[in-house]
Tab-separated table of C-alpha atoms in Angstrom:
chain	number	residue	atom	x	y	z
A	22	MET	CA	95.802	86.683	139.104
A	23	ALA	CA	93.371	85.842	141.921
A	24	LEU	CA	90.474	87.451	140.101
A	25	GLU	CA	91.007	85.188	137.102
A	26	ALA	CA	91.197	82.062	139.231
A	27	ARG	CA	87.753	82.512	140.771
A	28	GLY	CA	86.054	84.571	138.054
A	29	SER	CA	84.179	81.753	136.330
A	30	GLY	CA	82.426	80.687	139.572
A	31	LEU	CA	80.836	84.052	140.335
A	32	GLY	CA	77.140	84.791	140.007
A	33	ILE	CA	75.915	87.923	138.247
A	34	ASP	CA	75.711	90.070	141.382
A	35	GLU	CA	79.080	88.861	142.665
A	36	ARG	CA	80.702	89.462	139.292
A	37	ARG	CA	79.344	92.993	139.054
A	38	ALA	CA	80.489	93.739	142.596
A	39	ALA	CA	83.942	92.479	141.643
A	40	ILE	CA	83.928	94.739	138.563
A	41	LEU	CA	83.213	97.745	140.790
A	42	ALA	CA	85.996	96.698	143.151
A	43	LEU	CA	88.371	96.458	140.196
A	44	LEU	CA	87.262	99.901	139.002
A	45	ASP	CA	87.882	101.333	142.463
A	46	ARG	CA	91.476	100.100	142.308
A	47	GLU	CA	92.297	100.868	138.670
A	48	SER	CA	89.866	103.692	137.688
A	49	THR	CA	89.274	102.168	134.219
A	50	VAL	CA	88.431	98.726	132.835
A	51	ARG	CA	88.212	97.263	129.330
A	52	VAL	CA	85.594	94.832	128.025
A	53	SER	CA	88.336	92.485	126.812
A	54	GLN	CA	89.983	92.603	130.251
A	55	LEU	CA	86.725	91.690	132.024
A	56	ALA	CA	85.894	88.889	129.600
A	57	GLN	CA	89.246	87.261	130.296
A	58	ALA	CA	89.243	87.909	134.038
A	59	PHE	CA	85.760	86.493	134.650
A	60	SER	CA	85.751	83.815	131.921
A	61	VAL	CA	82.693	85.304	130.216
A	62	SER	CA	81.981	86.464	126.681
A	63	ARG	CA	82.503	90.067	125.635
A	64	VAL	CA	78.744	90.342	125.154
A	65	THR	CA	78.243	89.400	128.817
A	66	ALA	CA	80.956	91.821	129.937
A	67	ARG	CA	79.332	94.656	127.977
A	68	GLY	CA	75.969	93.752	129.510
A	69	ASP	CA	77.467	93.978	132.992
A	70	LEU	CA	78.911	97.421	132.271
A	71	ASP	CA	75.645	98.635	130.732
A	72	ALA	CA	73.689	97.453	133.781
A	73	LEU	CA	76.119	99.109	136.182
A	74	GLU	CA	75.908	102.356	134.215
A	75	ARG	CA	72.099	102.277	134.397
A	76	ALA	CA	72.454	101.815	138.146
A	77	GLY	CA	74.653	104.912	138.306
A	78	LYS	CA	77.759	102.980	139.387
A	79	LEU	CA	80.120	103.814	136.498
A	80	ARG	CA	80.333	105.608	133.174
A	81	ARG	CA	80.649	103.656	129.931
A	82	THR	CA	83.352	104.570	127.418
A	83	HIS	CA	84.209	103.105	124.017
A	84	GLY	CA	85.367	99.568	124.810
A	85	GLY	CA	85.116	99.820	128.580
A	86	ALA	CA	84.165	101.980	131.554
A	87	VAL	CA	85.572	104.501	134.018
A	88	SER	CA	84.969	104.941	137.723
A	89	LEU	CA	82.658	107.792	138.717
A	90	SER	CA	84.410	108.264	142.037
A	91	ARG	CA	87.953	108.499	140.684
A	92	GLN	CA	87.504	110.050	137.235
A	93	LEU	CA	88.901	113.587	137.124
A	94	THR	CA	88.190	114.604	133.542
A	95	VAL	CA	86.193	113.498	130.533
A	96	SER	CA	88.289	113.744	127.399
A	97	VAL	CA	87.248	116.042	124.587
A	98	GLN	CA	87.274	113.010	122.279
A	99	GLU	CA	84.760	111.186	124.476
A	100	ARG	CA	82.450	114.209	124.435
A	101	ARG	CA	82.665	114.531	120.629
A	102	VAL	CA	82.738	110.881	119.591
A	103	ASN	CA	79.062	110.795	118.533
A	104	VAL	CA	79.020	114.222	116.826
A	105	ASN	CA	78.545	113.723	113.054
A	106	ALA	CA	79.658	110.121	113.564
A	107	GLY	CA	78.199	108.847	110.280
A	108	ALA	CA	79.967	111.509	108.248
A	109	LYS	CA	83.263	110.821	109.996
A	110	ARG	CA	82.986	107.084	109.341
A	111	ALA	CA	82.241	107.665	105.654
A	112	ILE	CA	85.237	109.990	105.351
A	113	ALA	CA	87.444	107.509	107.194
A	114	HIS	CA	86.552	104.569	104.943
A	115	GLU	CA	87.091	106.650	101.808
A	116	ALA	CA	90.439	107.914	103.081
A	117	ALA	CA	91.573	104.383	103.959
A	118	ARG	CA	91.654	103.667	100.211
A	119	LEU	CA	94.528	106.127	99.941
A	120	VAL	CA	96.757	103.931	102.121
A	121	SER	CA	98.682	100.847	100.983
A	122	ASP	CA	100.093	98.100	103.197
A	123	GLY	CA	103.617	98.771	104.394
A	124	GLU	CA	103.363	102.567	104.316
A	125	SER	CA	104.278	105.035	107.026
A	126	LEU	CA	101.826	107.778	107.879
A	127	LEU	CA	101.455	110.737	110.197
A	128	LEU	CA	98.047	110.846	111.814
A	129	ASP	CA	96.436	113.877	113.415
A	130	SER	CA	94.492	113.990	116.677
A	131	GLY	CA	90.729	113.909	117.181
A	132	THR	CA	87.616	111.857	116.541
A	133	THR	CA	87.837	111.929	112.731
A	134	ALA	CA	91.415	110.676	112.987
A	135	LEU	CA	90.263	107.955	115.389
A	136	GLU	CA	87.601	106.798	112.925
A	137	PHE	CA	90.264	106.806	110.221
A	138	VAL	CA	92.645	104.561	112.136
A	139	ARG	CA	89.753	102.169	112.824
A	140	ALA	CA	89.128	102.044	109.082
A	141	LEU	CA	92.760	100.988	108.626
A	142	SER	CA	92.347	97.886	110.799
A	143	SER	CA	92.468	95.514	107.819
A	144	HIS	CA	95.780	96.980	106.622
A	145	SER	CA	99.081	95.401	107.587
A	146	SER	CA	102.675	96.480	108.190
A	147	LEU	CA	101.759	100.144	108.630
A	148	THR	CA	103.857	102.496	110.727
A	149	ILE	CA	101.568	105.090	112.287
A	150	VAL	CA	103.125	108.209	113.805
A	151	THR	CA	100.828	110.233	116.045
A	152	ALA	CA	100.699	112.606	119.000
A	153	ASP	CA	97.288	111.219	120.002
A	154	LEU	CA	97.257	108.810	122.952
A	155	THR	CA	93.853	107.324	122.110
A	156	ILE	CA	94.986	106.507	118.581
A	157	ALA	CA	98.278	105.040	119.815
A	158	GLU	CA	96.380	102.843	122.283
A	159	TYR	CA	94.018	101.657	119.540
A	160	VAL	CA	96.884	100.660	117.237
A	161	ASP	CA	98.639	98.867	120.092
A	162	ARG	CA	95.483	96.981	121.108
A	163	SER	CA	93.716	96.319	117.804
A	164	MET	CA	96.320	96.381	115.007
A	165	PRO	CA	98.968	93.792	115.950
A	166	GLY	CA	100.478	93.823	112.463
A	167	CYS	CA	101.229	97.552	112.608
A	168	ASP	CA	103.724	99.699	114.497
A	169	VAL	CA	102.963	102.938	116.308
A	170	VAL	CA	105.354	105.815	116.988
A	171	LEU	CA	104.099	108.176	119.693
A	172	LEU	CA	105.469	111.701	119.533
A	173	GLY	CA	106.739	113.052	122.835
A	174	GLY	CA	106.041	116.406	124.400
A	175	LEU	CA	103.663	118.041	126.840
A	176	LEU	CA	100.404	116.126	127.310
A	177	ARG	CA	97.275	118.239	126.877
A	178	LYS	CA	95.376	116.072	129.303
A	179	ALA	CA	91.694	116.469	128.467
A	180	HIS	CA	92.512	116.349	124.744
A	181	ARG	CA	94.902	113.378	125.067
A	182	TYR	CA	97.579	114.564	122.653
A	183	THR	CA	101.149	115.761	123.054
A	184	SER	CA	102.578	118.988	121.684
A	185	GLY	CA	105.309	121.541	122.241
A	186	PRO	CA	109.050	121.661	121.460
A	187	LEU	CA	109.688	117.943	122.021
A	188	ALA	CA	106.940	116.900	119.615
A	189	LEU	CA	108.117	119.424	117.016
A	190	ALA	CA	111.726	118.246	117.370
A	191	ALA	CA	110.650	114.633	116.832
A	192	LEU	CA	108.758	115.616	113.681
A	193	ALA	CA	111.809	117.431	112.323
A	194	GLY	CA	113.643	114.101	112.132
A	195	LEU	CA	110.836	112.180	110.400
A	196	ARG	CA	109.769	111.647	106.803
A	197	THR	CA	106.637	109.563	106.262
A	198	ASP	CA	104.891	108.460	103.090
A	199	SER	CA	101.772	110.447	103.913
A	200	ALA	CA	100.046	112.652	106.483
A	201	PHE	CA	96.337	112.815	107.289
A	202	LEU	CA	95.246	116.028	108.987
A	203	CYS	CA	91.862	116.861	110.500
A	204	PRO	CA	91.161	120.599	110.798
A	205	GLY	CA	88.826	122.144	113.315
A	206	ALA	CA	87.388	124.417	110.628
A	207	PHE	CA	87.683	125.638	107.048
A	208	ALA	CA	87.379	129.398	106.630
A	209	PRO	CA	86.848	130.611	103.043
A	210	GLU	CA	89.631	132.944	101.885
A	211	ARG	CA	91.754	131.921	104.893
A	212	GLY	CA	92.187	128.165	104.893
A	213	PHE	CA	92.228	125.351	107.424
A	214	MET	CA	92.002	126.395	111.039
A	215	THR	CA	92.379	125.199	114.614
A	216	ASP	CA	91.757	126.961	117.911
A	217	TYR	CA	95.084	126.227	119.587
A	218	GLN	CA	98.546	127.574	118.801
A	219	SER	CA	100.296	124.378	119.897
A	220	MET	CA	98.103	122.262	117.616
A	221	ALA	CA	98.500	124.693	114.715
A	222	GLN	CA	102.288	124.375	114.994
A	223	LEU	CA	102.077	120.586	115.176
A	224	LYS	CA	99.776	120.302	112.162
A	225	HIS	CA	101.964	122.684	110.152
A	226	GLU	CA	105.069	120.597	110.847
A	227	MET	CA	103.215	117.377	110.011
A	228	LEU	CA	102.571	118.790	106.542
A	229	HIS	CA	106.297	119.233	105.978
A	230	ALA	CA	107.209	115.787	107.335
A	231	ALA	CA	105.234	113.781	104.748
A	232	GLY	CA	105.517	113.049	101.057
A	233	ARG	CA	101.743	113.157	100.444
A	234	ARG	CA	99.302	115.294	102.418
A	235	TYR	CA	95.584	114.641	102.849
A	236	CYS	CA	92.850	116.574	104.654
A	237	LEU	CA	89.865	114.870	106.316
A	238	ILE	CA	87.027	117.253	107.187
A	239	ASP	CA	83.269	116.915	107.566
A	240	ALA	CA	80.828	119.455	106.158
A	241	SER	CA	79.866	120.887	109.557
A	242	LYS	CA	83.314	122.474	109.830
A	243	VAL	CA	83.060	124.481	106.611
A	244	GLY	CA	82.576	128.101	107.646
A	245	ALA	CA	83.010	127.286	111.343
A	246	GLY	CA	85.160	129.473	113.551
A	247	GLY	CA	88.864	128.930	114.102
A	248	LEU	CA	91.628	131.049	115.607
A	249	MET	CA	94.850	129.782	114.023
A	250	ARG	CA	95.496	129.031	110.337
A	251	PHE	CA	97.846	126.105	109.713
A	252	ALA	CA	97.363	125.338	105.993
A	253	GLY	CA	95.769	126.533	102.786
A	254	PRO	CA	93.696	124.487	100.326
A	255	GLY	CA	96.665	124.105	97.984
A	256	ASP	CA	98.786	122.421	100.662
A	257	PHE	CA	97.000	119.086	100.189
A	258	GLU	CA	96.922	116.517	97.408
A	259	ALA	CA	93.340	115.645	98.265
A	260	ILE	CA	90.573	116.781	100.595
A	261	VAL	CA	88.156	114.059	101.703
A	262	MET	CA	84.688	115.203	102.818
A	263	ASP	CA	81.203	113.789	103.300
A	264	ARG	CA	79.759	116.697	101.273
A	265	ASP	CA	80.780	120.188	100.179
A	266	PRO	CA	78.104	122.698	101.290
A	267	ASP	CA	77.343	125.204	98.530
A	268	GLY	CA	80.484	124.068	96.692
A	269	ILE	CA	82.594	126.276	98.956
A	270	VAL	CA	85.647	124.017	99.139
A	271	ALA	CA	85.476	123.210	95.416
A	272	GLY	CA	85.461	126.919	94.656
A	273	GLN	CA	88.431	127.579	96.912
A	274	THR	CA	90.504	124.741	95.410
A	275	GLU	CA	89.723	125.415	91.750
A	276	GLY	CA	92.892	125.579	89.667
A	277	LEU	CA	95.129	124.410	92.533
A	278	GLY	CA	95.452	120.785	91.415
A	279	VAL	CA	93.786	119.538	94.590
A	280	ARG	CA	91.467	116.535	94.334
A	281	LEU	CA	88.163	116.885	96.207
A	282	VAL	CA	86.836	113.461	97.223
A	283	LEU	CA	83.240	113.193	98.453
A	284	ALA	CA	82.641	110.075	100.526
A	285	GLN	CA	79.440	108.099	100.116
A	286	ALA	CA	77.726	107.654	103.480
């Protein structure tokens, strides 16, 4: 394209002005896209985006930026991405050991699930089934040796996942090797919770569409509030956590044959 043809001859100010012009047309840009378009390194492209954010011209996102003038919503994932990030990464890397090359897996929505799929980047020949658009985009962009199946349905825009009858119907026809679910909360004596009926239904059906079921949950969610129950402790083969506050989860799973795995941060 024309931008590529003249990109390498631009000075810093011209290049940054061109980035803003591109953002005005497309609303979002990626670091990899800018590096190719302007014939610069990714480090330089990130530096340009950081400088433009400091100048109040755009907002940085993971791997790119969005236009301030045309952005309508900030996704829930973007708001939560740095919350308990270390714990989520530790859980993700521990859970990745449960996956073998060539397997098919159902993957939940949310920031813990996103960290998990990043931890799978060294795996090959995986088939990842998800309702989460951010996860599907990551697999498409960063895991060329893996396939992604995106469930259909109604898009919950700010949350970037699909749900509803179409998603449930798609799940009814699937059988994967494993499922990895990420609850919003664990309530003692009740089980694993989420705040939304549509997500509770989706998570419940994911459990029944997989041969092995795993739960990924960080300690901050133990005892947190949740409206809808979608599973009990005994519905999983293993629960992967960063830590178990006051041994609550261990106490609730005792005698159920569920393995509690504590990840090392």
